[in-house]
JSON list of C-alpha atoms in Angstrom, two decimals:
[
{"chain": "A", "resi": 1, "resn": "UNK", "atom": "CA", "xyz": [24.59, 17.94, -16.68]},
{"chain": "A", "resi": 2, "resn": "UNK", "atom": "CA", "xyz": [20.85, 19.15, -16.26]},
{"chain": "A", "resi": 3, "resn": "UNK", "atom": "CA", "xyz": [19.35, 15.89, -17.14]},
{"chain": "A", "resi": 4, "resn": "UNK", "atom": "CA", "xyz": [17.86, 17.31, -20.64]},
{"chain": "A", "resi": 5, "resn": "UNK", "atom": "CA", "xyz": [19.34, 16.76, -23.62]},
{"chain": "A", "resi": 6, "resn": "UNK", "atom": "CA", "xyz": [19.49, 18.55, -26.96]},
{"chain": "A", "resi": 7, "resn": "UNK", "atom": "CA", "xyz": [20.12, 17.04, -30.23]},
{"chain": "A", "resi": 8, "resn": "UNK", "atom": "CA", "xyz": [22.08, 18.70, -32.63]},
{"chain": "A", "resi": 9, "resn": "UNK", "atom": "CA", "xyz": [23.84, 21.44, -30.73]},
{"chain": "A", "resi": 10, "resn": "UNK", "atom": "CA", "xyz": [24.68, 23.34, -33.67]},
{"chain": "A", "resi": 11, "resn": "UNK", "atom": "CA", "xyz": [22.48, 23.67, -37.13]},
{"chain": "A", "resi": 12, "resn": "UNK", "atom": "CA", "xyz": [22.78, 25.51, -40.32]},
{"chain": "A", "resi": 13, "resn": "UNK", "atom": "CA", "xyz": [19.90, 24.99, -43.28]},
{"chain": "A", "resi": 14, "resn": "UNK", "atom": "CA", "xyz": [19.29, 26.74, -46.17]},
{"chain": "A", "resi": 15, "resn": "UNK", "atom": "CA", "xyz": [16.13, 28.32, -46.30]},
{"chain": "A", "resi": 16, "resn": "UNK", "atom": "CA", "xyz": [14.55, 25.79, -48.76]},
{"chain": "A", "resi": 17, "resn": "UNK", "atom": "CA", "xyz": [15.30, 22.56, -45.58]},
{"chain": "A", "resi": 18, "resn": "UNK", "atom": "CA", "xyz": [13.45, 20.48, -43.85]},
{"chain": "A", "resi": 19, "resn": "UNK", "atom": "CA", "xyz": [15.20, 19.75, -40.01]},
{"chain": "A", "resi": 20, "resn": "UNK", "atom": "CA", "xyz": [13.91, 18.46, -36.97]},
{"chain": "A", "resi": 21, "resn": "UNK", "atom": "CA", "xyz": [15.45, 19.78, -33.00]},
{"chain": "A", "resi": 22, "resn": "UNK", "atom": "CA", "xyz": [15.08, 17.25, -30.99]},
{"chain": "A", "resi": 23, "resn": "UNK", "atom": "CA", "xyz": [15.18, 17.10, -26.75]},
{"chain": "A", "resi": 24, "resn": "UNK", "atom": "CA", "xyz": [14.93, 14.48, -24.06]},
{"chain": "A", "resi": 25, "resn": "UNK", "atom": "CA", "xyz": [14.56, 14.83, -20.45]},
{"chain": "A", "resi": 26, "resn": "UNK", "atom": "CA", "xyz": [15.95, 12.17, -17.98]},
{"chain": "A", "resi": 27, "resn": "UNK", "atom": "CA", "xyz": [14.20, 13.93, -14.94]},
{"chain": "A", "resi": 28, "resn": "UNK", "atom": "CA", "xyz": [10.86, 11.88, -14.71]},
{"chain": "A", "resi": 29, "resn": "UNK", "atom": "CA", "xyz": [8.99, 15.40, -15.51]},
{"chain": "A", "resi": 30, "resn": "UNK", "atom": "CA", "xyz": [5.80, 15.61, -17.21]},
{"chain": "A", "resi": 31, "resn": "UNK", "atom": "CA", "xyz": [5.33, 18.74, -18.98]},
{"chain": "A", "resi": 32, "resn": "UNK", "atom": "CA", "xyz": [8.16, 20.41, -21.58]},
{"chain": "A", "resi": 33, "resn": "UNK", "atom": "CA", "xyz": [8.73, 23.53, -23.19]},
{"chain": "A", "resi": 34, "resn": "UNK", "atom": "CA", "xyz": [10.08, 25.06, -26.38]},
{"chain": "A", "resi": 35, "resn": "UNK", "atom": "CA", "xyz": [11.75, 28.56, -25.70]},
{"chain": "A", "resi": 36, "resn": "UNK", "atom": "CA", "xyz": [13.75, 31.15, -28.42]},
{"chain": "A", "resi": 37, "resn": "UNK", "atom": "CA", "xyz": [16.32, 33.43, -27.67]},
{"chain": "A", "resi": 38, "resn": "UNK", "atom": "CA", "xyz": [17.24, 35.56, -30.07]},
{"chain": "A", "resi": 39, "resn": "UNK", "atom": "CA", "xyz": [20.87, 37.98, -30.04]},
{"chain": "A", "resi": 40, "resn": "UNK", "atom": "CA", "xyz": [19.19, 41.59, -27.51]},
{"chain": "A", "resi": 41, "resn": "UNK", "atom": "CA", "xyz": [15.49, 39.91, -26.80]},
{"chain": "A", "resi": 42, "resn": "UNK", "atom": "CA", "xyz": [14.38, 37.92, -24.04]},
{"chain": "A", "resi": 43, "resn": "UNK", "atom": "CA", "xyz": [13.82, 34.06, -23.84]},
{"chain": "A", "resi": 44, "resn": "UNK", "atom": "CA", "xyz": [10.55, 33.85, -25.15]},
{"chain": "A", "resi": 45, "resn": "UNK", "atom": "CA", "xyz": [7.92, 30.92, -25.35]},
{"chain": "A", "resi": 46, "resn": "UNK", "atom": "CA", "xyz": [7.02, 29.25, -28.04]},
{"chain": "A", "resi": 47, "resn": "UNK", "atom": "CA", "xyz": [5.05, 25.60, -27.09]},
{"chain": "A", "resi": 48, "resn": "UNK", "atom": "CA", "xyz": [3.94, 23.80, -24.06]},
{"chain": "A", "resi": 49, "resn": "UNK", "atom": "CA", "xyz": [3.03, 20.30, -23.28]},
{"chain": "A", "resi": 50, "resn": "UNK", "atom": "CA", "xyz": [1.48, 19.06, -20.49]},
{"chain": "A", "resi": 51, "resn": "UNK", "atom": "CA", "xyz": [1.09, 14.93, -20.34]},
{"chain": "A", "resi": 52, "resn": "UNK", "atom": "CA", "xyz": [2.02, 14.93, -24.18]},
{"chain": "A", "resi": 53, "resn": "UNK", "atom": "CA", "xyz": [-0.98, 17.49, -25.30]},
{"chain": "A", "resi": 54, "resn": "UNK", "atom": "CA", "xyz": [-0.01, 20.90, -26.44]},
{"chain": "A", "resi": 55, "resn": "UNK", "atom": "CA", "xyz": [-1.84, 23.50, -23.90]},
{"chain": "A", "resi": 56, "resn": "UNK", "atom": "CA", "xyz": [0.09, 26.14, -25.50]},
{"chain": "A", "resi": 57, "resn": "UNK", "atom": "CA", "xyz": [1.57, 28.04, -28.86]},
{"chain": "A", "resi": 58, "resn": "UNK", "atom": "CA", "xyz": [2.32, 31.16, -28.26]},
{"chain": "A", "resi": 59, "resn": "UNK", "atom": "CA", "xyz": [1.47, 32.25, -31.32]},
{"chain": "A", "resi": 60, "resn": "UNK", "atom": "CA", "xyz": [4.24, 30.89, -33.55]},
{"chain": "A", "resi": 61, "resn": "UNK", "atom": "CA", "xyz": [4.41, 30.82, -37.33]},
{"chain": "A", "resi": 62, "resn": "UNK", "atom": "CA", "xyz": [3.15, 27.56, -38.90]},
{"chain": "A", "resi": 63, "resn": "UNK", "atom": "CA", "xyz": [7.19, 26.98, -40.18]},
{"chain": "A", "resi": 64, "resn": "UNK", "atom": "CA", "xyz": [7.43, 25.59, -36.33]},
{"chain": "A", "resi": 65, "resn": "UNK", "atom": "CA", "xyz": [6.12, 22.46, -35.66]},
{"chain": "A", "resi": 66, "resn": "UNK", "atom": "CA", "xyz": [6.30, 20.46, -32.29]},
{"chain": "A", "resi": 67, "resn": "UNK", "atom": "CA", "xyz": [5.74, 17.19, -31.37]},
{"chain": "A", "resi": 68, "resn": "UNK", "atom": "CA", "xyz": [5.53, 15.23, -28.38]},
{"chain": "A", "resi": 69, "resn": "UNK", "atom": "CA", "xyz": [5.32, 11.92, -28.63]},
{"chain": "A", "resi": 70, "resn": "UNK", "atom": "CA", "xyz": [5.77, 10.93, -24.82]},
{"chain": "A", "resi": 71, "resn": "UNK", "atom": "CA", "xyz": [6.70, 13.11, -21.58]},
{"chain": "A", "resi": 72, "resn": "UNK", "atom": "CA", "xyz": [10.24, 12.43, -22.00]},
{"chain": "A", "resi": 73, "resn": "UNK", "atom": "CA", "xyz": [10.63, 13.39, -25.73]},
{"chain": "A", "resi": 74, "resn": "UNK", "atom": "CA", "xyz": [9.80, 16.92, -27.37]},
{"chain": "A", "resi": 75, "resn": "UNK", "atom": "CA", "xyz": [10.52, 17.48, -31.66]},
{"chain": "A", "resi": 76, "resn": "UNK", "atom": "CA", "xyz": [10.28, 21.09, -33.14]},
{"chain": "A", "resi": 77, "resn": "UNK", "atom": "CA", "xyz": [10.59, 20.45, -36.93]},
{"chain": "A", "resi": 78, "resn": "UNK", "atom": "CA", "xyz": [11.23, 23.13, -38.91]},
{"chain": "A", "resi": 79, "resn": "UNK", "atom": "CA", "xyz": [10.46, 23.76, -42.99]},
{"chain": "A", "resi": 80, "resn": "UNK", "atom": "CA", "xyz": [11.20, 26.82, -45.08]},
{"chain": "A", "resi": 81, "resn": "UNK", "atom": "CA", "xyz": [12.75, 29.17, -41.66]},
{"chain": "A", "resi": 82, "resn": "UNK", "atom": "CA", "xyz": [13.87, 32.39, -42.58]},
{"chain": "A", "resi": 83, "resn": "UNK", "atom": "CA", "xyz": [16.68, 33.97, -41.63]},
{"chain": "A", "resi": 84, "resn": "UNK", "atom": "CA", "xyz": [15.45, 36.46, -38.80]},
{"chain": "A", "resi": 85, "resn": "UNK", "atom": "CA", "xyz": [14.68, 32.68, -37.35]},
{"chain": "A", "resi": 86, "resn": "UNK", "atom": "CA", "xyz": [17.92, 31.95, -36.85]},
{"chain": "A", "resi": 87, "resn": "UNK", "atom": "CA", "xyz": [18.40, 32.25, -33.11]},
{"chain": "A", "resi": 88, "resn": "UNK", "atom": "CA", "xyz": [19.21, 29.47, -30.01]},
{"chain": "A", "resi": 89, "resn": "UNK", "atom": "CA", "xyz": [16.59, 27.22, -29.23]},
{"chain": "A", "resi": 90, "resn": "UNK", "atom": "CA", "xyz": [15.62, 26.14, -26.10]},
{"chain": "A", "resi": 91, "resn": "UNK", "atom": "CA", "xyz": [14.25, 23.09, -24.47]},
{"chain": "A", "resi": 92, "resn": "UNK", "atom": "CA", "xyz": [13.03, 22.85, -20.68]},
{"chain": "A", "resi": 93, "resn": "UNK", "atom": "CA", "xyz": [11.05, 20.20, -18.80]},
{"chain": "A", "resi": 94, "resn": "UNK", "atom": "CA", "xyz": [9.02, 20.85, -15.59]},
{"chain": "A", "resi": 95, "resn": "UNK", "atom": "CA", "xyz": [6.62, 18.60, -13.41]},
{"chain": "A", "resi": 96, "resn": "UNK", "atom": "CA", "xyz": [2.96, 19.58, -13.56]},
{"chain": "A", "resi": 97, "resn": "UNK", "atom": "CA", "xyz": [1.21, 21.62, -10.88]},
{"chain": "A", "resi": 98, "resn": "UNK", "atom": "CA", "xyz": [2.57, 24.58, -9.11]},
{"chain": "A", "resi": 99, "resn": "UNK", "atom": "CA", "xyz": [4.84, 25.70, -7.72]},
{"chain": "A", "resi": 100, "resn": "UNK", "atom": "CA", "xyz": [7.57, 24.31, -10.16]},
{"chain": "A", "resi": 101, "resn": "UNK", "atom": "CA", "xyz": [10.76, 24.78, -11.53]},
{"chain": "A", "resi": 102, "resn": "UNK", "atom": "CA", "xyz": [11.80, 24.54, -15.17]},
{"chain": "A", "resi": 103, "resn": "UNK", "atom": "CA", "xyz": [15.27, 22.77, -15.94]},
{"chain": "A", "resi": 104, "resn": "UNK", "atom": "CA", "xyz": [16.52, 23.76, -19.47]},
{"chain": "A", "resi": 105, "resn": "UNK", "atom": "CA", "xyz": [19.01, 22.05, -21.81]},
{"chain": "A", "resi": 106, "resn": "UNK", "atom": "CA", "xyz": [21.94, 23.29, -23.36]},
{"chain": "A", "resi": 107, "resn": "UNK", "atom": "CA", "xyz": [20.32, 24.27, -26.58]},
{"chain": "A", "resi": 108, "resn": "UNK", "atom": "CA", "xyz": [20.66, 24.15, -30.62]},
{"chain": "A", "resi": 109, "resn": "UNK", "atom": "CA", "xyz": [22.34, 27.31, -32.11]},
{"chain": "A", "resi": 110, "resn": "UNK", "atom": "CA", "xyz": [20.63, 27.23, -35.28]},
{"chain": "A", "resi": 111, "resn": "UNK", "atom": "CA", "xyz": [21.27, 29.75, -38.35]},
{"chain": "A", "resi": 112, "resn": "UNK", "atom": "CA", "xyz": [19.16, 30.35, -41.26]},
{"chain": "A", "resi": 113, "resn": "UNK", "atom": "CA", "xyz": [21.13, 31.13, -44.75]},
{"chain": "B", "resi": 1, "resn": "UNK", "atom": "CA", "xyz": [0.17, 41.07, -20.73]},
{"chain": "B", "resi": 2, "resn": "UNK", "atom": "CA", "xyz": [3.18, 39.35, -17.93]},
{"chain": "B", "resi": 3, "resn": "UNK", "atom": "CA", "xyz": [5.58, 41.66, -18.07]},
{"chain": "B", "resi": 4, "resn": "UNK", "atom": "CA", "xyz": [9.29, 41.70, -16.75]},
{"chain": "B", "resi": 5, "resn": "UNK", "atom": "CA", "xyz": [11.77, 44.20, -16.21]},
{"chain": "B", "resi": 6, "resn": "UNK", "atom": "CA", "xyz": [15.64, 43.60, -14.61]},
{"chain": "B", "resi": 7, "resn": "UNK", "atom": "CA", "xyz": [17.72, 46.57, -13.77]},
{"chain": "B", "resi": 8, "resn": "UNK", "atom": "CA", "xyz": [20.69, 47.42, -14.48]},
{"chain": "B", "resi": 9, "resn": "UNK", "atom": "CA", "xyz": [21.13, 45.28, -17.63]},
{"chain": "B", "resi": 10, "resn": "UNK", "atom": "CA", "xyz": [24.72, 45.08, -17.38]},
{"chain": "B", "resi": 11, "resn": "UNK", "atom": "CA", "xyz": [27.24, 45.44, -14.79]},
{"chain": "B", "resi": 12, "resn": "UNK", "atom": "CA", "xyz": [31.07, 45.44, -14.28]},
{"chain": "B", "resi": 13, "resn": "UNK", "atom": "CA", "xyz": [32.45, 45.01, -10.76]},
{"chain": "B", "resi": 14, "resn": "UNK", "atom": "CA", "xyz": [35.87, 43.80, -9.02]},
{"chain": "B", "resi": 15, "resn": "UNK", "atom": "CA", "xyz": [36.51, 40.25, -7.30]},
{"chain": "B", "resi": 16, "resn": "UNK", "atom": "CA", "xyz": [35.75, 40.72, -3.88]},
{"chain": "B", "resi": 17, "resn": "UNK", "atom": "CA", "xyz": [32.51, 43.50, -4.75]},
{"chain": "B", "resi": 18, "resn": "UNK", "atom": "CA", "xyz": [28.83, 42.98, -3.14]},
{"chain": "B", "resi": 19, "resn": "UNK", "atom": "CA", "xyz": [26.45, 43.14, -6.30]},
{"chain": "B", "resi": 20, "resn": "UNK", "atom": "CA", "xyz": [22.27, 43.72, -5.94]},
{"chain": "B", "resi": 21, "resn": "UNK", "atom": "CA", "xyz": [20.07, 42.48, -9.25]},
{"chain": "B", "resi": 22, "resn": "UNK", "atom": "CA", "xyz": [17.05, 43.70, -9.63]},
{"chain": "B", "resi": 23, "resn": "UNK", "atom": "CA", "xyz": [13.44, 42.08, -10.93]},
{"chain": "B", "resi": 24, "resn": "UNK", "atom": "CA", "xyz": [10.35, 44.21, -10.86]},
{"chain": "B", "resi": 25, "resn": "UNK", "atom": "CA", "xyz": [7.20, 41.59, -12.56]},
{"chain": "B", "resi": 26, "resn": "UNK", "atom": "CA", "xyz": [3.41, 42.97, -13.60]},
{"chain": "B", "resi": 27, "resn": "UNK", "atom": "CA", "xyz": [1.48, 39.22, -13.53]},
{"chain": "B", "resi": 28, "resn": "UNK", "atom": "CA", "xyz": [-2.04, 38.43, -13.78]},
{"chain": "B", "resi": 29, "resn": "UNK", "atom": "CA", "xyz": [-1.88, 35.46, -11.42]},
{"chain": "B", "resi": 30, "resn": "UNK", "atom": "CA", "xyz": [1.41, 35.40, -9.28]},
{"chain": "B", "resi": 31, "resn": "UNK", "atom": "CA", "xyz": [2.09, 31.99, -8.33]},
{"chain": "B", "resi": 32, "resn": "UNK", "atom": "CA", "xyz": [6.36, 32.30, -8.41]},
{"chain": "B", "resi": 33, "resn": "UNK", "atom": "CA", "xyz": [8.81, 34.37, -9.12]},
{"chain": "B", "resi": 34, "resn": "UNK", "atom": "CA", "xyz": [12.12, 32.64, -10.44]},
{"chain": "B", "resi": 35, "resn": "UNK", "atom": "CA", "xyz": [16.13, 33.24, -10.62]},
{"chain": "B", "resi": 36, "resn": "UNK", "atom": "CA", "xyz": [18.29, 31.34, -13.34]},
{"chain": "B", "resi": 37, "resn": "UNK", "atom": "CA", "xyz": [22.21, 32.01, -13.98]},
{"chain": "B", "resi": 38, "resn": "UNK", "atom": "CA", "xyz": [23.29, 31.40, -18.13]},
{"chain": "B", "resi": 39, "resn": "UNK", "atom": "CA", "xyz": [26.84, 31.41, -18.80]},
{"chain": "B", "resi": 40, "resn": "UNK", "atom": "CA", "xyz": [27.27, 30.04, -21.69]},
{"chain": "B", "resi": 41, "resn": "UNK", "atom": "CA", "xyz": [24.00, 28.02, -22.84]},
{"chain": "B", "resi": 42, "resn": "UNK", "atom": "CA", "xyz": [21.38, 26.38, -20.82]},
{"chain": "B", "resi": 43, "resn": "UNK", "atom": "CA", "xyz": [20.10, 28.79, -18.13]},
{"chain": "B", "resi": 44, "resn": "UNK", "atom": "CA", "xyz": [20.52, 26.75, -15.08]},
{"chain": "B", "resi": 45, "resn": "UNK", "atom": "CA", "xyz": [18.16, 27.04, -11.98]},
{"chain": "B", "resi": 46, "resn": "UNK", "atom": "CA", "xyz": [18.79, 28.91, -8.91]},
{"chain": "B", "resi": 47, "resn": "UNK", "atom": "CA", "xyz": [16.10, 30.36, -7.08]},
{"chain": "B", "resi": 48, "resn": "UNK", "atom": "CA", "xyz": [12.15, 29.63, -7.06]},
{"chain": "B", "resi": 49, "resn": "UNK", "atom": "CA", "xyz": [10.30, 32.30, -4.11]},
{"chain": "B", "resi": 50, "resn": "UNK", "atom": "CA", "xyz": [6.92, 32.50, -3.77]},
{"chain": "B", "resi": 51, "resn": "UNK", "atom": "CA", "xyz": [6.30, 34.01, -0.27]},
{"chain": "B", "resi": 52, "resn": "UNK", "atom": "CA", "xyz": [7.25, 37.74, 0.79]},
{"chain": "B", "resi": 53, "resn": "UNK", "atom": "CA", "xyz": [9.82, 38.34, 3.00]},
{"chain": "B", "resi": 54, "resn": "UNK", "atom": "CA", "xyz": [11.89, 34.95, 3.20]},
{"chain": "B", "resi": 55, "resn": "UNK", "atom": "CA", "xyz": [15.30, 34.88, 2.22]},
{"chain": "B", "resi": 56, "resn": "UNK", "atom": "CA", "xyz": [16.00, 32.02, -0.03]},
{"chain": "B", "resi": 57, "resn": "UNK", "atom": "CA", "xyz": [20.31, 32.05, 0.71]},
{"chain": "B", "resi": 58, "resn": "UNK", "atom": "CA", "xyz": [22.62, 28.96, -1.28]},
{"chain": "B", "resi": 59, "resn": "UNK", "atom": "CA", "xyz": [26.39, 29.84, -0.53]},
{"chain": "B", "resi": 60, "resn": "UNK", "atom": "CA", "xyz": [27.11, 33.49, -1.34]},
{"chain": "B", "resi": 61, "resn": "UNK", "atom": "CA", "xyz": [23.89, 33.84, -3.16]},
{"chain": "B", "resi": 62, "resn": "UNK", "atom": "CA", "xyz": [20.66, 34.92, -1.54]},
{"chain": "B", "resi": 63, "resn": "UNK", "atom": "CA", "xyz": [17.33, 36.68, -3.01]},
{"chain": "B", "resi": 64, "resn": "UNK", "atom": "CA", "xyz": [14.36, 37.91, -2.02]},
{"chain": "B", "resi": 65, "resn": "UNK", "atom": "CA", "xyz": [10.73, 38.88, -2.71]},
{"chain": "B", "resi": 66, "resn": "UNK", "atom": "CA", "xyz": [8.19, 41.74, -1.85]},
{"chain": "B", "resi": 67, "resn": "UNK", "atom": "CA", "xyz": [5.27, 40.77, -2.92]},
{"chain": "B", "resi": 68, "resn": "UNK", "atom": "CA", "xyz": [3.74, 44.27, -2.25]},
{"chain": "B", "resi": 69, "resn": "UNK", "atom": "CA", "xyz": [5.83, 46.13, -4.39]},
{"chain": "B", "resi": 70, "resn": "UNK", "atom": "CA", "xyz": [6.33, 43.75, -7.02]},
{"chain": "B", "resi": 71, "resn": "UNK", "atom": "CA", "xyz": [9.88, 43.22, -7.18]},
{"chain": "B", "resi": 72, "resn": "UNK", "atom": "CA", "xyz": [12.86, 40.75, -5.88]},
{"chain": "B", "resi": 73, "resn": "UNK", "atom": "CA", "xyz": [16.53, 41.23, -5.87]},
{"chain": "B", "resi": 74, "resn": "UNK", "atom": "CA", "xyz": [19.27, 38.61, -6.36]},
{"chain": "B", "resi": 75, "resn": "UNK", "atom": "CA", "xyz": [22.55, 39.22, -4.12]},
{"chain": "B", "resi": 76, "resn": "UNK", "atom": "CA", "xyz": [25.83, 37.68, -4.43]},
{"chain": "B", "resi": 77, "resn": "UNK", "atom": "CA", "xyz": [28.53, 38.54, -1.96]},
{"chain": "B", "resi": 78, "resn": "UNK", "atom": "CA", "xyz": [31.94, 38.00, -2.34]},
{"chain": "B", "resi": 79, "resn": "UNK", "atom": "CA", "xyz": [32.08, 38.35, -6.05]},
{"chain": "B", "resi": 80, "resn": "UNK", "atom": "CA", "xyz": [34.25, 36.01, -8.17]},
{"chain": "B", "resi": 81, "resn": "UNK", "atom": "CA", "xyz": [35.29, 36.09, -11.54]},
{"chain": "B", "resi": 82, "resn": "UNK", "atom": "CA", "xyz": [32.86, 32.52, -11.87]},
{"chain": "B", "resi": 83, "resn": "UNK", "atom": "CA", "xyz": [30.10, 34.67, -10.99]},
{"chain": "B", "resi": 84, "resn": "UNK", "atom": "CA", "xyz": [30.36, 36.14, -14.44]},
{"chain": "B", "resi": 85, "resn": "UNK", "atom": "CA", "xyz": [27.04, 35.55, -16.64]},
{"chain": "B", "resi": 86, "resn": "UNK", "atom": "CA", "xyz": [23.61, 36.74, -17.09]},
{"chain": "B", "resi": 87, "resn": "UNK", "atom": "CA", "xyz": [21.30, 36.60, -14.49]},
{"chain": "B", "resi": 88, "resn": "UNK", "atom": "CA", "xyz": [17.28, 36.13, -15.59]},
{"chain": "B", "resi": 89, "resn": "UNK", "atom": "CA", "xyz": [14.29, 36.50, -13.38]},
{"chain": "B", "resi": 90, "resn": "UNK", "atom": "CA", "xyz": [11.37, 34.73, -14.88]},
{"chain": "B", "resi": 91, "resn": "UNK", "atom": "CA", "xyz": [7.51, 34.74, -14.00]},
{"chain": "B", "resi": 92, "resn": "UNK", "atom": "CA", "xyz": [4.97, 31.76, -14.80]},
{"chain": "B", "resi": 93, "resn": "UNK", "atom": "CA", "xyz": [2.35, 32.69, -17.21]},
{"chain": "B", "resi": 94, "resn": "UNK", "atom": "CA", "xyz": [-0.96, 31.24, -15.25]},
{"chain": "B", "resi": 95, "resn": "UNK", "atom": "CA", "xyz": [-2.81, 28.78, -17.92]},
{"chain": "B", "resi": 96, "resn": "UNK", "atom": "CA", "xyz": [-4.95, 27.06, -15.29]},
{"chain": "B", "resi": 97, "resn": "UNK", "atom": "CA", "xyz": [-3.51, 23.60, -16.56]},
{"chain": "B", "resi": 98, "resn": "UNK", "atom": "CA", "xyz": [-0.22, 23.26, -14.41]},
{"chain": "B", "resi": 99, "resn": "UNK", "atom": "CA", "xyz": [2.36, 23.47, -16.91]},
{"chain": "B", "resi": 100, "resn": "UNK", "atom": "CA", "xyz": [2.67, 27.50, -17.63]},
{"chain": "B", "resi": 101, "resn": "UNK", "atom": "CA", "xyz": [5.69, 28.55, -19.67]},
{"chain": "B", "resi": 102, "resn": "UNK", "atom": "CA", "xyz": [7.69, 31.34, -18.32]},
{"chain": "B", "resi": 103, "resn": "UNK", "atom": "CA", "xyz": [8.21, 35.05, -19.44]},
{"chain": "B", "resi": 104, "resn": "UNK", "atom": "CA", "xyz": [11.36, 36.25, -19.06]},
{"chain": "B", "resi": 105, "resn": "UNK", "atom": "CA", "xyz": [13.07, 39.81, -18.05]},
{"chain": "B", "resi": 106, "resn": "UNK", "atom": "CA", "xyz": [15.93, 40.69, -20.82]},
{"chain": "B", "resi": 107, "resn": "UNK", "atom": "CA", "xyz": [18.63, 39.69, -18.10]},
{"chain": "B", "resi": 108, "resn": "UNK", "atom": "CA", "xyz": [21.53, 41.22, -16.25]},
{"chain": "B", "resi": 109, "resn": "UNK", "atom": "CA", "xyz": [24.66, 40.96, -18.00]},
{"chain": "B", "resi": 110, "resn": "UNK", "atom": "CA", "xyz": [27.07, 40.58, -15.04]},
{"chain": "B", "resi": 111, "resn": "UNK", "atom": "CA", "xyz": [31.17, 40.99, -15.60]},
{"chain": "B", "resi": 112, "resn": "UNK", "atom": "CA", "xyz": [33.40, 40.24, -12.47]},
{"chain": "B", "resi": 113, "resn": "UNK", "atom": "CA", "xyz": [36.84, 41.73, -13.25]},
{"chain": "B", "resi": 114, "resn": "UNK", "atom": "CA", "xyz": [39.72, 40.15, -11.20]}
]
């Protein structure tokens, strides 16, 4: 157990859905991340917040949509995906400042059809 | 652009075997250079280095950093068929505000046959 939390592990929508990933961290951290990994390409970032404000979207279409509403709770909604997004989604939490590590959770497998 | 690169990206060795992982990073603003082991899901934290030269060592696990030549390796002696998984070597991308998100080398895809 990692301390963060993913909610549902597995997900498929139609293209045509409306869903929302959700992730909690129990670790008293104060920035999280939303990460992809799709099947042959690295982890790659997708959103950072730092103290609930998003300092980063690493250029992501608009079909993602995160929200924070405090430092223990991170949303990525998702509306009309495609499915090239299907892929497993990551959550991670970190304290602020550096140096830092990033603790991950176990991830939503979530396919497109 | 950060930029990444483990070698090999897969590798098959015997219980018992010595194996060397490899991480060579181009960064804009080092601040860390960081080891995570992902079996099934979640990659799960083992190493954070920052400083040349030091040896960071848990159990039969040990890596290390040259900050000259822009590289670290991850070790395991011993090898057991638990080792099994992909190892990933990650760099923070500097953002100035303290949270940076990591970019990520495509992994090493490590198989310990008994």
């Amino acid at each position: 157990e990692t301390g963060v939390t993913q909610t549902p592990r597995h997900l498929v929508m139609g293209m045509t859905n409306k869903k929302s990933l959700k992730c909690e961290q129990h670790l008293g951290h104060n920035a999280m991340y939303w990460y992809k990994q799709s099947a042959k390409k690295p982890l790659e970032l997708m959103f950072v917040y730092n103290f609930k404000e998003q300092t980063e979207n690493n250029s992501v279409p608009s079909r993602f949509s995160p929200e924070c509403p405090n430092s223990s709770h991170l949303f990525l909604h998702l509306h009309t995906l495609q499915p090239e997004d299907s892929a497993l989604y990551l959550c991670a939490s970190s304290i602020v400042g550096h140096p830092y590590e990033q603790y991950f959770g176990p991830g939503t497998r979530l396919t497109v059809t | 652009e950060d930029k990444v690169v483990q070698s090999p990206l897969s590798l098959v060795v015997h219980e018992g075997d010595t194996v060397t992982l490899n991480c060579s990073y181009e960064v804009t603003n080092f601040r860390s250079l960081l080891w995570y082991k992902q079996e099934k899901k979640a990659p799960t934290f083992l190493f954070m280095l920052t400083s040349s030269g030091i040896e960071k060592k848990s159990g039969r696990l040990s890596s290390i950093l040259d900050k000259k030549e822009l590289f670290s390796i991850l070790n395991i002696t011993a090898t057991q068929t638990g080792d099994s998984a992909i190892y990933l070597c990650a760099v923070p991308m500097y953002s100035g505000g303290g949270a940076d998100g990591l970019t990520f080398g495509k992994g090493t895809h490590l198989i310990i046959q008994p």
